[in-house]
Amino acid sequence: MPVGCARFWTRLLPPEATQPRRYAFLLVPGYSQLGFACALEALSLANLHPSGQVFYTWRVIGETGDPVPAYNGITTAVDAALPDLDRTETLVVCAGNRAAEGSSKPILNWLRRETRKGMDFGALSSGTYTLALAGLLAGKTVTTHWEYRDALIELLPDVIIENSLYSKDGRIFTTAGGAASMDMMLDRIKSDYGIDLATWVADQMVYTDPRAASHGQRLSRRARPDMAHGKLGMALQIMENNLEDPLRPDEIADLIELSTRQLERLFAKHLGMSPKRHYLQLRLEKARGLLRQTSLSVTDICVACGFRSLSHFSKSYRGTFGLSPGQEKRGTGSMWPAQP
């Protein structure tokens, strides 16, 4: 690379940015390899910047020092087993669909001890739950993968859970995981070293449109044809915000200044079903997630999803999914234990 080019890139960087930022990634068994790779690759690519500067260093941590399996069975070697961290390191907890099982007492105790040093720390995907089990998120605003969100809302009432790609609350950061880990890291690179380096890394990733924290997690919830109609979008949002205490169709229609018949026509045209049927479907989807991901009783889940009787809940659930709530729970098992 020509010397002049290196000097040009160096001039784009703040003069105080000389010491690498240090990261420590804790892998919880069953972690998402995609989320971990997206986060780590952003830091790795930053170090390939034409300036020749090393912007980041990192180490990978496990509970025992043995390679840690991801949910897909691939294992990753670690550099250390729950070591002492320096307060200048940024700690990232990486988890997946076995967060409860993998969040052992040694890991939770280690997290409590190390985070007391005052470092920045955060989580990818369900690593948010690991941090919550350690008692580190009380009163904080966080996010997690959409699939785990309802379960965490029920289990962790003292934690504010956003439906966003990533979230920042003081020195704590959390992300939905997957490709959102890349968006979060690009935002952190921008904060550390400026927009030019973050843009350069995004270009290296061929990631031409990095997303803001507030960006919704589910493309299907934003890109459906029905969302093109403003009134229908408002109705859907009202339904999703009121699953525990469902509103009547006429109440929803009043809130968006339509007649009940107009609301029914909108749903029939764009969704092929009545407002009542769609609302029921949303509540049953939430129930399915809670049955699969929590240790809540069927009765508690019935109430949390706005059903007035167990018999109505069971009949509706069986009619939609082909098995009873109890069979769903026994067949799938609980991903999350009751919060200690």
Coordinates of C-alpha atoms in Angstrom, one line a residue:
M1 CA 0.0 0.0 0.0
P2 CA 1.4 3.4 -0.9
V3 CA 2.7 5.4 2.0
G4 CA 0.5 8.4 1.1
C5 CA -2.6 6.2 1.3
A6 CA -1.7 5.1 4.8
R7 CA -1.2 8.7 5.9
F8 CA -4.5 9.6 4.4
W9 CA -6.4 7.0 6.4
T10 CA -4.5 7.9 9.6
R11 CA -5.7 11.5 9.3
L12 CA -9.3 10.3 9.4
L13 CA -8.8 8.8 12.9
P14 CA -8.9 10.7 16.2
P15 CA -5.3 11.4 17.4
E16 CA -6.1 9.9 20.8
A17 CA -7.2 6.5 19.3
T18 CA -3.8 4.8 19.7
Q19 CA -4.5 1.9 22.2
P20 CA -6.7 -0.9 21.0
R21 CA -10.0 -1.4 22.6
R22 CA -10.2 -4.7 24.4
Y23 CA -13.1 -7.2 24.3
A24 CA -13.8 -10.5 26.1
F25 CA -16.5 -12.8 24.6
L26 CA -18.1 -15.3 27.1
L27 CA -19.5 -18.3 25.2
V28 CA -22.5 -19.9 26.9
P29 CA -23.1 -23.5 25.7
G30 CA -25.7 -23.4 22.9
Y31 CA -24.7 -19.9 21.8
S32 CA -25.6 -18.6 18.4
Q33 CA -22.6 -18.9 16.2
L34 CA -24.1 -16.4 13.7
G35 CA -24.4 -13.6 16.3
F36 CA -20.9 -14.3 17.7
A37 CA -19.3 -14.3 14.3
C38 CA -21.0 -11.1 13.2
A39 CA -19.8 -9.3 16.3
L40 CA -16.3 -10.6 16.1
E41 CA -15.9 -10.2 12.4
A42 CA -16.7 -6.4 12.7
L43 CA -13.8 -6.0 15.1
S44 CA -11.5 -8.2 13.0
L45 CA -12.2 -6.3 9.8
A46 CA -11.5 -3.0 11.6
N47 CA -7.9 -4.2 12.1
L48 CA -7.5 -4.6 8.4
H49 CA -8.0 -0.9 7.9
P50 CA -5.3 0.7 5.5
S51 CA -4.0 2.8 8.3
G52 CA -2.3 -0.3 9.7
Q53 CA -3.6 0.5 13.2
V54 CA -4.8 -2.3 15.5
F55 CA -8.1 -1.0 16.8
Y56 CA -9.3 -4.0 18.7
T57 CA -8.0 -7.0 20.6
W58 CA -10.1 -9.8 22.1
R59 CA -10.2 -13.1 23.9
V60 CA -12.8 -15.8 24.0
I61 CA -13.8 -17.2 27.4
G62 CA -15.6 -20.4 28.5
E63 CA -16.6 -21.8 31.9
T64 CA -14.1 -24.7 31.9
G65 CA -11.5 -23.9 29.3
D66 CA -12.8 -26.6 27.0
P67 CA -14.2 -25.8 23.5
V68 CA -17.7 -24.5 23.8
P69 CA -20.5 -26.0 21.5
A70 CA -22.8 -23.6 19.6
Y71 CA -26.4 -24.6 19.1
N72 CA -25.5 -26.0 15.7
G73 CA -22.9 -28.4 17.2
I74 CA -19.8 -26.6 16.0
T75 CA -17.4 -25.9 18.9
T76 CA -15.2 -22.9 19.4
A77 CA -11.9 -23.0 21.3
V78 CA -11.5 -20.6 24.2
D79 CA -8.5 -18.6 25.5
A80 CA -9.3 -18.8 29.2
A81 CA -11.7 -20.3 31.8
L82 CA -13.5 -17.4 33.6
P83 CA -10.4 -15.3 34.1
D84 CA -10.0 -12.0 36.0
L85 CA -10.9 -9.2 33.6
D86 CA -9.5 -5.7 33.5
R87 CA -12.0 -2.9 33.8
T88 CA -10.8 -1.6 30.4
E89 CA -12.2 -4.7 28.7
T90 CA -15.7 -4.8 27.3
L91 CA -17.5 -8.1 28.2
V92 CA -20.0 -9.7 25.8
V93 CA -22.1 -12.7 26.8
C94 CA -23.0 -14.8 23.8
A95 CA -25.9 -17.3 24.3
G96 CA -28.6 -19.0 22.3
N97 CA -31.4 -21.5 22.8
R98 CA -29.8 -23.2 25.9
A99 CA -29.2 -20.0 27.9
A100 CA -30.9 -21.3 31.0
E101 CA -29.1 -24.6 31.1
G102 CA -25.7 -22.9 30.3
S103 CA -26.0 -20.1 32.8
S104 CA -24.4 -22.1 35.6
K105 CA -23.7 -20.8 39.1
P106 CA -19.9 -20.4 38.3
I107 CA -20.8 -18.3 35.3
L108 CA -23.3 -16.1 37.2
N109 CA -21.0 -15.6 40.1
W110 CA -18.2 -14.7 37.8
L111 CA -20.4 -12.2 35.9
R112 CA -21.4 -10.5 39.2
R113 CA -17.8 -10.2 40.4
E114 CA -16.3 -9.0 37.1
T115 CA -19.0 -6.4 36.2
R116 CA -18.5 -4.8 39.6
K117 CA -15.2 -3.4 38.2
G118 CA -17.1 -0.9 36.2
M119 CA -16.5 -2.1 32.7
D120 CA -19.0 -1.9 29.8
F121 CA -20.8 -5.2 29.3
G122 CA -23.6 -6.6 27.2
A123 CA -25.1 -9.6 25.5
L124 CA -26.0 -11.1 22.2
S125 CA -29.4 -12.8 21.7
S126 CA -30.5 -14.7 24.9
G127 CA -27.3 -13.7 26.7
T128 CA -29.6 -11.0 27.9
Y129 CA -31.3 -13.6 30.0
T130 CA -28.0 -14.8 31.5
L131 CA -27.2 -11.2 32.6
A132 CA -30.7 -11.0 34.1
L133 CA -30.2 -14.2 36.0
A134 CA -27.0 -12.7 37.4
G135 CA -29.1 -9.8 38.7
L136 CA -27.4 -7.2 36.5
L137 CA -30.4 -5.8 34.5
A138 CA -32.9 -4.7 37.2
G139 CA -34.6 -1.5 36.0
K140 CA -32.6 -1.5 32.7
T141 CA -33.8 -1.2 29.2
V142 CA -32.6 -4.1 27.1
T143 CA -33.5 -6.2 24.0
T144 CA -33.2 -9.8 23.0
H145 CA -34.2 -12.0 20.0
W146 CA -37.9 -11.6 19.2
E147 CA -38.5 -15.3 19.8
Y148 CA -37.5 -15.0 23.5
R149 CA -39.1 -11.6 24.2
D150 CA -42.5 -12.7 25.5
A151 CA -40.8 -15.3 27.8
L152 CA -38.5 -12.7 29.2
I153 CA -41.3 -10.2 29.7
E154 CA -43.2 -12.7 31.8
L155 CA -40.2 -13.9 33.8
L156 CA -38.4 -10.6 34.3
P157 CA -41.0 -7.9 35.2
D158 CA -38.3 -5.5 36.5
V159 CA -36.5 -5.4 33.1
I160 CA -37.8 -3.1 30.3
I161 CA -37.5 -5.2 27.1
E162 CA -37.6 -3.3 23.8
N163 CA -38.5 -4.8 20.4
S164 CA -35.3 -3.3 18.8
L165 CA -32.2 -4.6 17.1
Y166 CA -30.0 -3.4 19.9
S167 CA -30.3 -1.3 23.0
K168 CA -28.0 0.8 25.1
D169 CA -28.6 1.8 28.7
G170 CA -25.6 3.3 30.4
R171 CA -22.6 0.9 30.3
I172 CA -24.9 -2.0 29.4
F173 CA -25.7 -3.0 25.8
T174 CA -27.8 -5.8 24.4
T175 CA -28.8 -7.0 20.9
A176 CA -31.2 -9.3 19.3
G177 CA -28.3 -11.4 18.0
G178 CA -27.9 -12.8 14.5
A179 CA -27.1 -10.1 12.0
A180 CA -28.1 -7.4 14.5
S181 CA -24.8 -8.1 16.3
M182 CA -23.1 -6.6 13.2
D183 CA -25.3 -3.4 13.5
M184 CA -24.5 -3.0 17.1
M185 CA -20.8 -3.5 16.6
L186 CA -20.7 -1.0 13.8
D187 CA -22.4 1.5 16.1
R188 CA -19.8 0.8 18.8
I189 CA -17.0 1.2 16.2
K190 CA -18.5 4.6 15.2
S191 CA -18.6 5.6 18.9
D192 CA -15.0 4.5 19.4
Y193 CA -13.3 5.8 16.3
G194 CA -15.8 7.7 14.2
I195 CA -18.1 7.3 11.2
D196 CA -15.2 6.8 8.7
L197 CA -13.9 3.6 10.2
A198 CA -17.4 2.3 10.8
T199 CA -18.3 3.0 7.2
W200 CA -15.1 1.3 6.0
V201 CA -15.9 -1.8 8.0
A202 CA -19.5 -1.9 6.7
D203 CA -18.1 -1.7 3.1
Q204 CA -15.8 -4.6 3.8
M205 CA -18.8 -6.6 4.9
V206 CA -20.7 -5.5 1.8
Y207 CA -23.2 -4.2 4.3
T208 CA -24.5 -1.2 2.5
D209 CA -27.3 -0.1 4.8
P210 CA -26.4 -0.6 8.5
R211 CA -29.6 -0.4 10.6
A212 CA -30.3 1.9 13.6
A213 CA -31.1 0.5 17.0
S214 CA -34.8 1.3 16.7
H215 CA -35.1 -0.8 13.5
G216 CA -37.7 -3.5 13.9
Q217 CA -36.4 -7.1 14.3
R218 CA -38.8 -8.9 12.0
L219 CA -38.9 -8.2 8.3
S220 CA -42.2 -10.0 8.0
R221 CA -43.8 -7.5 10.4
R222 CA -42.7 -4.5 8.3
A223 CA -42.8 -5.8 4.7
R224 CA -46.2 -7.4 4.5
P225 CA -48.6 -5.8 2.0
D226 CA -51.1 -5.2 4.8
M227 CA -48.7 -2.9 6.6
A228 CA -48.9 -0.5 3.6
H229 CA -52.3 0.6 4.9
G230 CA -51.9 3.1 7.8
K231 CA -55.1 2.3 9.6
L232 CA -54.5 -1.5 9.5
G233 CA -51.0 -1.0 10.7
M234 CA -52.4 0.9 13.7
A235 CA -54.9 -1.8 14.4
L236 CA -52.2 -4.5 14.3
Q237 CA -50.0 -2.5 16.7
I238 CA -52.9 -2.1 19.1
M239 CA -53.5 -5.8 19.1
E240 CA -49.9 -6.7 19.7
N241 CA -49.8 -4.2 22.6
N242 CA -52.9 -5.6 24.3
L243 CA -52.5 -9.4 24.2
E244 CA -53.1 -9.9 27.9
D245 CA -56.2 -7.8 28.0
P246 CA -57.7 -8.1 24.5
L247 CA -59.9 -5.3 23.2
R248 CA -63.1 -5.9 21.3
P249 CA -63.1 -5.2 17.5
D250 CA -65.4 -2.2 18.0
E251 CA -63.0 -0.8 20.6
I252 CA -60.1 -1.1 18.2
A253 CA -62.2 0.4 15.4
D254 CA -63.0 3.4 17.6
L255 CA -59.3 4.0 18.5
I256 CA -58.3 4.2 14.8
E257 CA -61.5 6.2 13.9
L258 CA -63.1 3.5 11.7
S259 CA -66.4 1.7 11.8
T260 CA -66.4 -1.9 12.9
R261 CA -67.4 -2.9 9.3
Q262 CA -64.6 -0.9 7.8
L263 CA -62.1 -2.6 10.1
E264 CA -63.5 -6.0 9.1
R265 CA -63.1 -5.1 5.4
L266 CA -59.5 -4.1 5.9
F267 CA -58.6 -7.4 7.6
A268 CA -60.5 -9.4 5.0
K269 CA -58.8 -7.7 2.1
H270 CA -55.2 -7.7 3.5
L271 CA -55.1 -10.7 5.8
G272 CA -57.9 -12.9 4.6
M273 CA -59.5 -13.2 8.0
S274 CA -61.5 -11.3 10.6
P275 CA -60.0 -9.0 13.2
K276 CA -61.2 -11.4 15.9
R277 CA -59.5 -14.4 14.2
H278 CA -56.2 -12.5 13.7
Y279 CA -56.2 -11.3 17.3
L280 CA -56.7 -14.9 18.5
Q281 CA -53.8 -16.0 16.3
L282 CA -51.5 -13.4 17.9
R283 CA -52.4 -14.5 21.4
L284 CA -52.0 -18.2 20.5
E285 CA -48.5 -17.5 19.0
K286 CA -47.5 -15.8 22.3
A287 CA -48.9 -18.8 24.2
R288 CA -46.9 -21.2 22.1
G289 CA -43.7 -19.3 22.8
L290 CA -44.3 -19.2 26.6
L291 CA -45.1 -22.9 26.6
R292 CA -41.9 -23.8 24.8
Q293 CA -39.6 -21.3 26.5
T294 CA -40.7 -20.9 30.1
S295 CA -41.6 -22.9 33.2
L296 CA -44.8 -20.9 33.7
S297 CA -47.8 -23.1 34.3
V298 CA -50.5 -23.6 31.7
T299 CA -52.9 -21.6 33.9
D300 CA -50.5 -18.6 34.1
I301 CA -49.9 -18.7 30.4
C302 CA -53.7 -18.8 29.8
V303 CA -54.0 -15.6 31.8
A304 CA -51.0 -13.9 30.3
C305 CA -52.5 -14.4 26.8
G306 CA -55.9 -13.0 27.6
F307 CA -58.0 -16.2 27.8
R308 CA -60.8 -16.2 30.4
S309 CA -60.9 -20.0 30.8
L310 CA -58.6 -22.9 30.5
S311 CA -61.2 -24.8 28.4
H312 CA -61.4 -22.0 25.8
F313 CA -57.6 -21.7 25.8
S314 CA -57.1 -25.5 25.3
K315 CA -59.8 -25.7 22.6
S316 CA -58.4 -22.8 20.7
Y317 CA -54.8 -24.1 21.0
R318 CA -55.7 -27.6 19.9
G319 CA -57.7 -26.2 16.9
T320 CA -54.7 -24.2 15.7
F321 CA -51.7 -26.4 16.5
G322 CA -53.1 -29.9 16.7
L323 CA -52.2 -30.6 20.4
S324 CA -53.2 -29.3 23.8
P325 CA -51.2 -26.7 25.7
G326 CA -50.2 -29.4 28.2
Q327 CA -48.9 -31.7 25.4
E328 CA -47.0 -28.8 23.9
K329 CA -45.3 -28.1 27.2
R330 CA -44.5 -31.7 28.0
G331 CA -43.2 -32.4 24.4
T332 CA -41.0 -29.4 24.0
G333 CA -39.6 -28.8 27.5
S334 CA -38.8 -25.5 29.1
M335 CA -36.0 -23.3 27.7
W336 CA -36.1 -21.0 30.7
P337 CA -36.3 -22.0 34.4
A338 CA -38.2 -19.9 36.9
Q339 CA -36.1 -16.9 37.9
P340 CA -34.3 -17.5 41.1

